[in-house]
XYZ file of C-alpha atoms in Angstrom:
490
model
C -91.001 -90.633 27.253
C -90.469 -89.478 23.704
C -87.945 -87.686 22.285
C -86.834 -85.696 19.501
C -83.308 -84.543 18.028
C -81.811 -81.400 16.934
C -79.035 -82.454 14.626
C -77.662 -85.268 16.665
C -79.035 -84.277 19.946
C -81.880 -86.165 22.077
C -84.460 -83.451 22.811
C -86.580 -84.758 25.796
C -90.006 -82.382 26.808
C -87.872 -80.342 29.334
C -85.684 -79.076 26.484
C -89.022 -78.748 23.924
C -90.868 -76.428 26.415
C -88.618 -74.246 26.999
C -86.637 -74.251 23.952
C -83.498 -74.848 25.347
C -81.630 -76.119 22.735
C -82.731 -73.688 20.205
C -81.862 -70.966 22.475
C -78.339 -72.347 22.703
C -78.435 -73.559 25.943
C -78.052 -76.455 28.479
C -80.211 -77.193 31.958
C -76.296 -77.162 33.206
C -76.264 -73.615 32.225
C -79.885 -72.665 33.281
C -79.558 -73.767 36.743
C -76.207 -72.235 37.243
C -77.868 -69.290 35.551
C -80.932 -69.503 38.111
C -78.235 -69.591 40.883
C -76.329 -66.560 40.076
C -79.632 -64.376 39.884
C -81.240 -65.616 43.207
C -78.042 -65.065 45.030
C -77.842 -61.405 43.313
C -81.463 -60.293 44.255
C -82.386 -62.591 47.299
C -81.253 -58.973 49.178
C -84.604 -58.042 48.505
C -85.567 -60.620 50.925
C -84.087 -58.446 53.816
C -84.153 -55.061 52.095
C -87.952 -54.808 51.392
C -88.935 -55.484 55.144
C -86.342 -52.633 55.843
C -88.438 -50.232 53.810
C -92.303 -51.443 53.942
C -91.884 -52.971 56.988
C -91.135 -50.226 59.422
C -92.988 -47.400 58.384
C -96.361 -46.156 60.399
C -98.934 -45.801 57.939
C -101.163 -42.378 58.676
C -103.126 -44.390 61.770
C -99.178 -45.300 63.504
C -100.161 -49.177 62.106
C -96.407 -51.251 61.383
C -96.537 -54.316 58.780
C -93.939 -55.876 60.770
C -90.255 -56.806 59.207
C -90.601 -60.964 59.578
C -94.181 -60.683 58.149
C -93.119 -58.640 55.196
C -90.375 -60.583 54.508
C -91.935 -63.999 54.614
C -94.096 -62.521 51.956
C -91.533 -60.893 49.740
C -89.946 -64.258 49.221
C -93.545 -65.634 48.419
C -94.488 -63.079 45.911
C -90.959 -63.525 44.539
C -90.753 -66.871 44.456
C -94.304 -67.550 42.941
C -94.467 -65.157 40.084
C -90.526 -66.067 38.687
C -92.126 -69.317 38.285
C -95.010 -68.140 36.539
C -92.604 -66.059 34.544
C -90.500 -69.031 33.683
C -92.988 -71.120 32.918
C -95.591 -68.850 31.074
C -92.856 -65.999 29.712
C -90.444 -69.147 28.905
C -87.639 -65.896 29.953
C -85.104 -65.512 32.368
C -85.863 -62.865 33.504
C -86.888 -62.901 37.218
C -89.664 -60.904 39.874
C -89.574 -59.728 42.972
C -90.483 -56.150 44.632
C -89.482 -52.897 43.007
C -86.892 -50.639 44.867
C -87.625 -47.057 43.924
C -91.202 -47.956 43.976
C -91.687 -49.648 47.489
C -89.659 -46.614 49.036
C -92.615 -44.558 46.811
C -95.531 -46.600 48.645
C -93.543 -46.235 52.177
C -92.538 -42.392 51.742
C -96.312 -41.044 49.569
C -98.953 -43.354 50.229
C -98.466 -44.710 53.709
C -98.129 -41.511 55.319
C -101.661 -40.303 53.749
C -103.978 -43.612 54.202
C -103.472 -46.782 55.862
C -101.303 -49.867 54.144
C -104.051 -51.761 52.999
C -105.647 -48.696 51.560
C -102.367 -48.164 49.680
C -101.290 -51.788 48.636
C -105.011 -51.620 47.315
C -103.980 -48.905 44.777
C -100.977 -50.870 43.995
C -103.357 -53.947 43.298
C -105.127 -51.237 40.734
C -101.923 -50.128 39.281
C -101.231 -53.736 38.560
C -104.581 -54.681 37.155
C -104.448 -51.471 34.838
C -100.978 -52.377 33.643
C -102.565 -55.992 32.895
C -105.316 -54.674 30.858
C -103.340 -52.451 28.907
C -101.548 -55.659 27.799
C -104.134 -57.531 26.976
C -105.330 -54.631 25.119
C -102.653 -54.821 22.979
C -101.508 -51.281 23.805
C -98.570 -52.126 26.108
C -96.868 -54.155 23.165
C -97.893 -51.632 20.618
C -95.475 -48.835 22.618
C -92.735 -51.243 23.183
C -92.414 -52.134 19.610
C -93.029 -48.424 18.343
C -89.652 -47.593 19.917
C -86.900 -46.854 18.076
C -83.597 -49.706 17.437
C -80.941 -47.328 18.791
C -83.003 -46.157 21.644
C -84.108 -50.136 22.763
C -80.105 -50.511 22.646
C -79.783 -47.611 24.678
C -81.806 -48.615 27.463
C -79.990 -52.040 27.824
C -76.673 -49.688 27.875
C -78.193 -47.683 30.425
C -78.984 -50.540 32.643
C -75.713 -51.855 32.280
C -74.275 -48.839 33.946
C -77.208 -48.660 36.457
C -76.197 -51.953 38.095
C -72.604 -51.292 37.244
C -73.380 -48.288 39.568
C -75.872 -50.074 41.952
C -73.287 -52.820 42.634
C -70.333 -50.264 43.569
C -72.525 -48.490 45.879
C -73.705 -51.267 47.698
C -70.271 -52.827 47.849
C -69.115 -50.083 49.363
C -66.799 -48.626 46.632
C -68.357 -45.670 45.597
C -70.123 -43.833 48.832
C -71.813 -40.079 49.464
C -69.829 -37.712 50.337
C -71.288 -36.397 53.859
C -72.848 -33.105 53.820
C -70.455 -32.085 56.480
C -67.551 -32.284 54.031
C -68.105 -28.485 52.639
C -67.896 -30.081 48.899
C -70.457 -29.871 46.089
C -68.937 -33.153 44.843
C -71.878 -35.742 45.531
C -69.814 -38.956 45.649
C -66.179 -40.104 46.306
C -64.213 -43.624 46.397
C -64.626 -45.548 49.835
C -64.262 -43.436 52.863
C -62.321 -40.080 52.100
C -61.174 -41.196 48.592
C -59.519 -44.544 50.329
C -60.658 -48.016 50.606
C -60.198 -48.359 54.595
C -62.648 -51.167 55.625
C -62.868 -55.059 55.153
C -65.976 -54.782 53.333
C -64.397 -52.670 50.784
C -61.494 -55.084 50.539
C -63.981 -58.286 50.088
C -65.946 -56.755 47.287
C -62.684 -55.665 45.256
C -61.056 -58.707 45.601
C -64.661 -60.502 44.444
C -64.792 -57.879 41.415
C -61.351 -59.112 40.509
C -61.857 -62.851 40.897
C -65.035 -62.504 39.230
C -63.647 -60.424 36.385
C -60.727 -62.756 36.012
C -63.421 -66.096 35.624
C -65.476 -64.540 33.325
C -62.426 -62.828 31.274
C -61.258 -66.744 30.767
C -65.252 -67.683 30.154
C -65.267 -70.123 32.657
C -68.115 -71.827 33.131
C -70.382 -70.921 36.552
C -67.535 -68.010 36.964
C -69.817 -65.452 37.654
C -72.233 -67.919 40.500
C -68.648 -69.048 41.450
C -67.536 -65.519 42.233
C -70.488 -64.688 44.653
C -69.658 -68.295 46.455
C -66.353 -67.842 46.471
C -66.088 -64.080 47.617
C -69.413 -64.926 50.039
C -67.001 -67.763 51.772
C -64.438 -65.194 52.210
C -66.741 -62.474 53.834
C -67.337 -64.985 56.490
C -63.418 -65.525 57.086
C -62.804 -61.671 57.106
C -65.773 -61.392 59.269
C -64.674 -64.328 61.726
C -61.020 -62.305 62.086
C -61.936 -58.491 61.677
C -65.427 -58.356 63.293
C -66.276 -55.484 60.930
C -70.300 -55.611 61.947
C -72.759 -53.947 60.376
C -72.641 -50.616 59.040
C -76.495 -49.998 60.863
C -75.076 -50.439 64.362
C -78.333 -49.022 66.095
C -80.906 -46.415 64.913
C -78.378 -43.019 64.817
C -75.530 -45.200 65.223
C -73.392 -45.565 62.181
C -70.177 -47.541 61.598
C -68.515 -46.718 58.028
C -66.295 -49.637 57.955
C -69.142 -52.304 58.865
C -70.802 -54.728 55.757
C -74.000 -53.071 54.133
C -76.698 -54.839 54.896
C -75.858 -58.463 55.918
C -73.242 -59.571 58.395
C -71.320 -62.622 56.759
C -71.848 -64.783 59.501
C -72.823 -68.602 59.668
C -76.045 -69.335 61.793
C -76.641 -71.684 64.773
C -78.065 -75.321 64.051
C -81.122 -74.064 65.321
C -81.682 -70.553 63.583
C -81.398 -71.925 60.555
C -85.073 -72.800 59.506
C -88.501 -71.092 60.697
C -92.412 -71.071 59.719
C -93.148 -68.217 57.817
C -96.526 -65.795 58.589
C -98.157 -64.852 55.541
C -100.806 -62.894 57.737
C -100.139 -60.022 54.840
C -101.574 -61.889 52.051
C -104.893 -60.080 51.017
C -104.713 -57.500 53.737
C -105.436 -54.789 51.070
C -108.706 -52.747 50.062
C -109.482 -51.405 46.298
C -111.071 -48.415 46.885
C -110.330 -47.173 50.436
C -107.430 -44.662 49.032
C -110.434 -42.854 46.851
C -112.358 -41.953 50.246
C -109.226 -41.215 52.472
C -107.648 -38.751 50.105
C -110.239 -38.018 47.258
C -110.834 -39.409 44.052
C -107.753 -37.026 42.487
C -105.394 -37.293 44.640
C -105.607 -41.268 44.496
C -105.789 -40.982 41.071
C -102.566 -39.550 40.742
C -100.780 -41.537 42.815
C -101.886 -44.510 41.238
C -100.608 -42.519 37.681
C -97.500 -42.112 39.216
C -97.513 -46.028 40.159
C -98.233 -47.086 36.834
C -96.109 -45.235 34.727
C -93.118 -45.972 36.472
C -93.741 -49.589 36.669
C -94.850 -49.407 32.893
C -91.711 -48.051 31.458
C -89.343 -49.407 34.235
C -90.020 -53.117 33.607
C -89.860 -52.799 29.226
C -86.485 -51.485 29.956
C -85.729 -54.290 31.835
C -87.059 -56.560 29.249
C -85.155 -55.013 26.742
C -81.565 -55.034 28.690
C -81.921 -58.650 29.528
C -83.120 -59.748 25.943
C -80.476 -58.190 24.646
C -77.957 -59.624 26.772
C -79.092 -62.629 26.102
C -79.314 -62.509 22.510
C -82.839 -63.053 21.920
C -84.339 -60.081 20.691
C -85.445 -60.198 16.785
C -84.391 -57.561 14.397
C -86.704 -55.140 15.826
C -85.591 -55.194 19.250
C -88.338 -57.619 20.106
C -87.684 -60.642 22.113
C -90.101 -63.534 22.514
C -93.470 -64.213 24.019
C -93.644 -60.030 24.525
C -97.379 -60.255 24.982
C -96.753 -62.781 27.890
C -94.087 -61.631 29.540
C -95.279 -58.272 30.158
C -98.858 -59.636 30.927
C -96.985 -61.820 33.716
C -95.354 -58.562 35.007
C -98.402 -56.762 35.511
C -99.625 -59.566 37.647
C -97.084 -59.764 39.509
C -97.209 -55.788 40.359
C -100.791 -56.620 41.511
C -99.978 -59.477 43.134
C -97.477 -57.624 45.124
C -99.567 -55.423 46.423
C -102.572 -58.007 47.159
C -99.408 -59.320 49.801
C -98.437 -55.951 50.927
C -94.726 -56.162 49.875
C -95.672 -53.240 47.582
C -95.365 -53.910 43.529
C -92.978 -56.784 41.792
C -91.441 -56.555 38.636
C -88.590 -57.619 36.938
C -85.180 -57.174 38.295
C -82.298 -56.313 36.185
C -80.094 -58.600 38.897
C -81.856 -60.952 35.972
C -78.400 -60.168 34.075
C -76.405 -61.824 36.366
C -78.264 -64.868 35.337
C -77.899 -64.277 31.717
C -74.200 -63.780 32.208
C -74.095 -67.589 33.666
C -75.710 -68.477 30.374
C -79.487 -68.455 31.572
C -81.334 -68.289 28.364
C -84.868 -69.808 29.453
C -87.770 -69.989 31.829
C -85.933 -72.747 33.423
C -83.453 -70.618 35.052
C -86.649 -68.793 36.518
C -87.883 -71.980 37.971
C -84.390 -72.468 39.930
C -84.789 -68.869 41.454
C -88.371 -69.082 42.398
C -87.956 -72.303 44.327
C -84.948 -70.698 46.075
C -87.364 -68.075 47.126
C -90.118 -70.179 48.397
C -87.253 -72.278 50.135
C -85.919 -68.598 51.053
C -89.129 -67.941 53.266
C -87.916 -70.914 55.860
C -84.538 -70.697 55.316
C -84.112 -66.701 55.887
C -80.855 -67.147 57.811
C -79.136 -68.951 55.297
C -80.103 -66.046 52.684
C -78.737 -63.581 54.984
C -75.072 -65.033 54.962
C -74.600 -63.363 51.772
C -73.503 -59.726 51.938
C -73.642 -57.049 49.261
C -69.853 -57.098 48.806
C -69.998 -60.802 47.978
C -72.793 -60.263 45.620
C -72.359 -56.822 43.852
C -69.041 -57.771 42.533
C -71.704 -59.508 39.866
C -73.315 -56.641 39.361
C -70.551 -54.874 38.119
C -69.307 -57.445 35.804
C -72.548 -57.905 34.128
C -72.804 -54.361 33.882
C -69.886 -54.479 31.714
C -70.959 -57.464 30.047
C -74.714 -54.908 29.084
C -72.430 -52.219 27.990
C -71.046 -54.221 25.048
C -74.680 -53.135 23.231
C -73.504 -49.773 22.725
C -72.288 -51.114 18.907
C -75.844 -51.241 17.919
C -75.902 -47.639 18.173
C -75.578 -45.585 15.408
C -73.516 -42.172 16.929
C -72.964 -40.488 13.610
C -77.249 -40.073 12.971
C -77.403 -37.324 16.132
C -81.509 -37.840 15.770
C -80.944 -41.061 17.789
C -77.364 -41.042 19.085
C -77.840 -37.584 21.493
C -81.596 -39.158 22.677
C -79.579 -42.205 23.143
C -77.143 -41.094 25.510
C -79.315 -39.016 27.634
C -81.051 -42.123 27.963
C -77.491 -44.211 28.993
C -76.254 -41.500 31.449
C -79.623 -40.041 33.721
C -80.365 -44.091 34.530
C -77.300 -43.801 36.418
C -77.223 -40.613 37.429
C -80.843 -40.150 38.930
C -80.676 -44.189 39.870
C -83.876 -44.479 37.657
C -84.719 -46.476 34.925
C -87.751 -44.677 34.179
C -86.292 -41.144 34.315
C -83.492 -42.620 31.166
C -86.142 -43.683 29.223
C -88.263 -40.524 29.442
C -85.629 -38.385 29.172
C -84.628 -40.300 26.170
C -88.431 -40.727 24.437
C -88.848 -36.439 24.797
C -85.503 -35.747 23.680
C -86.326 -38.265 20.557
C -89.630 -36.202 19.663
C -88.433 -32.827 20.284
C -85.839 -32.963 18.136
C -87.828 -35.472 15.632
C -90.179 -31.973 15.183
C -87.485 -29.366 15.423
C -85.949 -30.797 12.542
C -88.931 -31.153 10.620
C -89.088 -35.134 10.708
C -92.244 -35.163 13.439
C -94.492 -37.704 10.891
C -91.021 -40.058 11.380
C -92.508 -40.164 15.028
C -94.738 -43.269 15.948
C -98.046 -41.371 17.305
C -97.596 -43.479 20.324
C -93.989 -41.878 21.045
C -96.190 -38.388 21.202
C -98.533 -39.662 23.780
C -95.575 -41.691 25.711
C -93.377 -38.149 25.308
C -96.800 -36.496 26.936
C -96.683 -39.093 29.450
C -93.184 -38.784 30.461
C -93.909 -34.868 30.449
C -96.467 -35.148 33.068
C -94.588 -37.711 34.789
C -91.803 -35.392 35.614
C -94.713 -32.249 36.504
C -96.565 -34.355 38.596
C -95.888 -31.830 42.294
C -96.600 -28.600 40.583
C -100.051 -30.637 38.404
C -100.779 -31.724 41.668
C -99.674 -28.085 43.230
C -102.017 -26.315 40.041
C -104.641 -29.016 40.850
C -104.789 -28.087 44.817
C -103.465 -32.000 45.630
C -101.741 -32.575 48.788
């Protein structure tokens, strides 16, 4: 095999393709990289089934948890590879939260689940062509510096916030409590369960190996706090927090139990009876051309905006955006991420994009499509070797989250606060992510705040004209019960 040499260096055709070198990186670093992300998102695995996979659709049909989550880690699994491999970025894909719990909670109640994972396949396709079109690209490069460093902000404290909810740190406050305040620390302002201990004694490790930069600290922080999990678990017997449908215990782990399998419950064939159980156009006959056309609206605008935040956050992170905010193979990567939102709902695991748990990766010093490789065979393995995914528990994992969250944050610099045109549109972006647990809501809130006051102040031809239509958008998105109230749309 040939080779060639950057400075001193052997470059061999691993290191070529996916420019590892000249992204300042090592296939040390990307697999570590690749490690830390699966480990951080492989919840999905479990979650998605959870929320697609128990719901009646409108004729009482079930997809079944074990089918659904045999294809989750398939759809995850395949397209992270395709994403590494055709997207050269680390930036990984499996299903959407926010927009599964959409296709479980509006569509399935109103047509059957093929019907609607056939207007998720639609969604996808239309996000696809608007890529190839060149119009997807056009938008994300017509947005502003400050606001592109805003959004990776924002997603900083989204996971920040995602990780201490689902480690158990931050919780609702019941409604019972007769207080308008909507969250507190642990139980009753107090950390009072093993869970709770786990994932602050993780967060610390985790902080303290990355705070001394060394290397793997953040993949050695989910092992290491994982390993204790199943050692608290062993002595405490916490249990889950889900004891039995109306049966809750506040001091049990989130979602897995850290416990270690039997010999023989370790591996199991995986039914992908989902795959292509979907129909284009039986959601236009069930509910009427409008009302399927705006669902599907609703589909694709979230999943439009959501994932070029994602890209953004993660580029940035990873220092490989150009001066414009830009990073690499744009036309690709988001082409690959409609597909994949298609090819979600063609398995009916409702649609994939990018996950910002892709950070976690970064942080290890993922830099390539190689580290996307690493998690997409763990997913494909994942669809055997379920029990062995389920060992990890959020409090082992979220610690992560949190860390990289910080690690986001550091973008704020590239925001100039004293120019209020793009500082106040840049922190309503940064705080309603978090707040409303929305990507998409940030960035709207952020693109109409930019516009409005663009025109009050007399600067609307500084505006790109596809900021106005994206504003419109956004403006609609937010209407879309009383347009569909106006419009006579159940």
């Amino acid at each position: 095999m040939t080779t060639t040499t950057v400075g001193n260096e052997p470059r061999g055709g691993l290191d070529r393709y996916f420019g590892i070198s000249e992204r300042g990186s090592t296939v040390g670093r990307e697999i570590r990289g690749g490690l830390a992300t699966f480990f951080t998102m492989a919840y999905i695995v479990v979650l998605n089934p959870l929320i697609i996979g128990t719901v009646p659709d409108k004729t009482g049909a079930v997809l079944g948890i074990p089918k659904v989550a045999a294809a989750t880690a398939l759809v995850a699994g395949v397209m992270t590879i395709i994403m590494g491999l055709a997207g050269r970025f680390p930036l990984a894909i499996a299903t959407g939260l926010g927009l599964n719990a959409f296709v479980a909670t509006a569509l399935a109640p109103s047509m059957t689940w093929p019907e609607a994972m056939g207007l998720v396949v639609i969604e996808g396709i239309i996000i696809a062509v608007l890529v190839l079109t060149g119009f997807r690209t056009a938008i994300f490069r017509a947005v502003p510096e400050g606001l592109k460093a805003a959004i990776g902000v924002g997603i900083g404290l989204f996971i920040a916030l995602i990780g201490f909810v689902d480690g158990g740190f931050v919780r609702r406050v019941p409604n019972e409590a007769g207080t308008t305040v909507p969250v507190q620390l642990g139980i009753q302002n107090n950390l009072q369960s093993w869970p709770a201990l786990v994932f602050v004694l993780g967060l610390l490790v985790t902080a303290v190996l990355v705070a001394r930069k060394v290397k793997g600290g953040i993949l050695i922080g989910i092992i290491g706090t994982t390993i204790l999990a199943i050692i608290v678990e062993a002595l405490a017997d916490a249990g889950p927090t889900v004891v039995k449908p109306g049966v809750i215990n506040d001091k049990g782990w989130s979602l897995n139990v850290p416990k270690l399998p039997g010999i023989h419950h370790i591996a199991g064939t995986p039914d992908l009876s989902l795959v292509g159980h979907f129909t284009l156009y039986g959601a236009f006959a069930r509910v009427g051309v409008l009302a399927a056309v705006l669902f599907a609206f609703t589909l694709i605008l979230a999943d439009f905006f959501d994932a070029m935040g994602t890209v953004v956050g993660i580029g940035s992170e990873a220092g490989l955006l150009d001066e414009t905010g830009t990073p690499p193979n744009i036309g690709t990567i988001l082409f690959v991420d409609g597909v994949a939102a298609a090819a979600g709902g063609a398995a009916s695991v409702s649609s994939a994009t990018g996950y910002v748990e892709s950070a976690a990766g970064v942080g290890e010093g993922a830099r390539t499509g190689l580290a996307n490789v690493v998690t997409g065979v763990l997913f494909l393995l994942a669809m055997f070797l379920a029990p062995i995914v389920q060992i990890v528990p959020f409090e082992a994992a979220t610690p992560a989250l949190v860390v990289v969250g910080f690690l986001m944050m550091t973008q704020i610099r590239r925001i100039d606060f004293s120019d209020y045109e793009i500082a106040i549109p840049a922190f309503l972006t940064m705080v309603i992510m978090p707040f409303t647990y929305s990507i998409t809501n940030g960035m709207g809130a952020g693109f109409i705040s930019y516009v409005v006051i663009k025109a009050v102040r007399g600067k609307a031809r500084e505006v790109h004209p596809l900021l106005w239509l994206v504003a419109i958008l956004f403006v609609a998105y937010y209407a879309i019960v009383p347009i569909k109230d106006i419009l006579g749309v159940n």
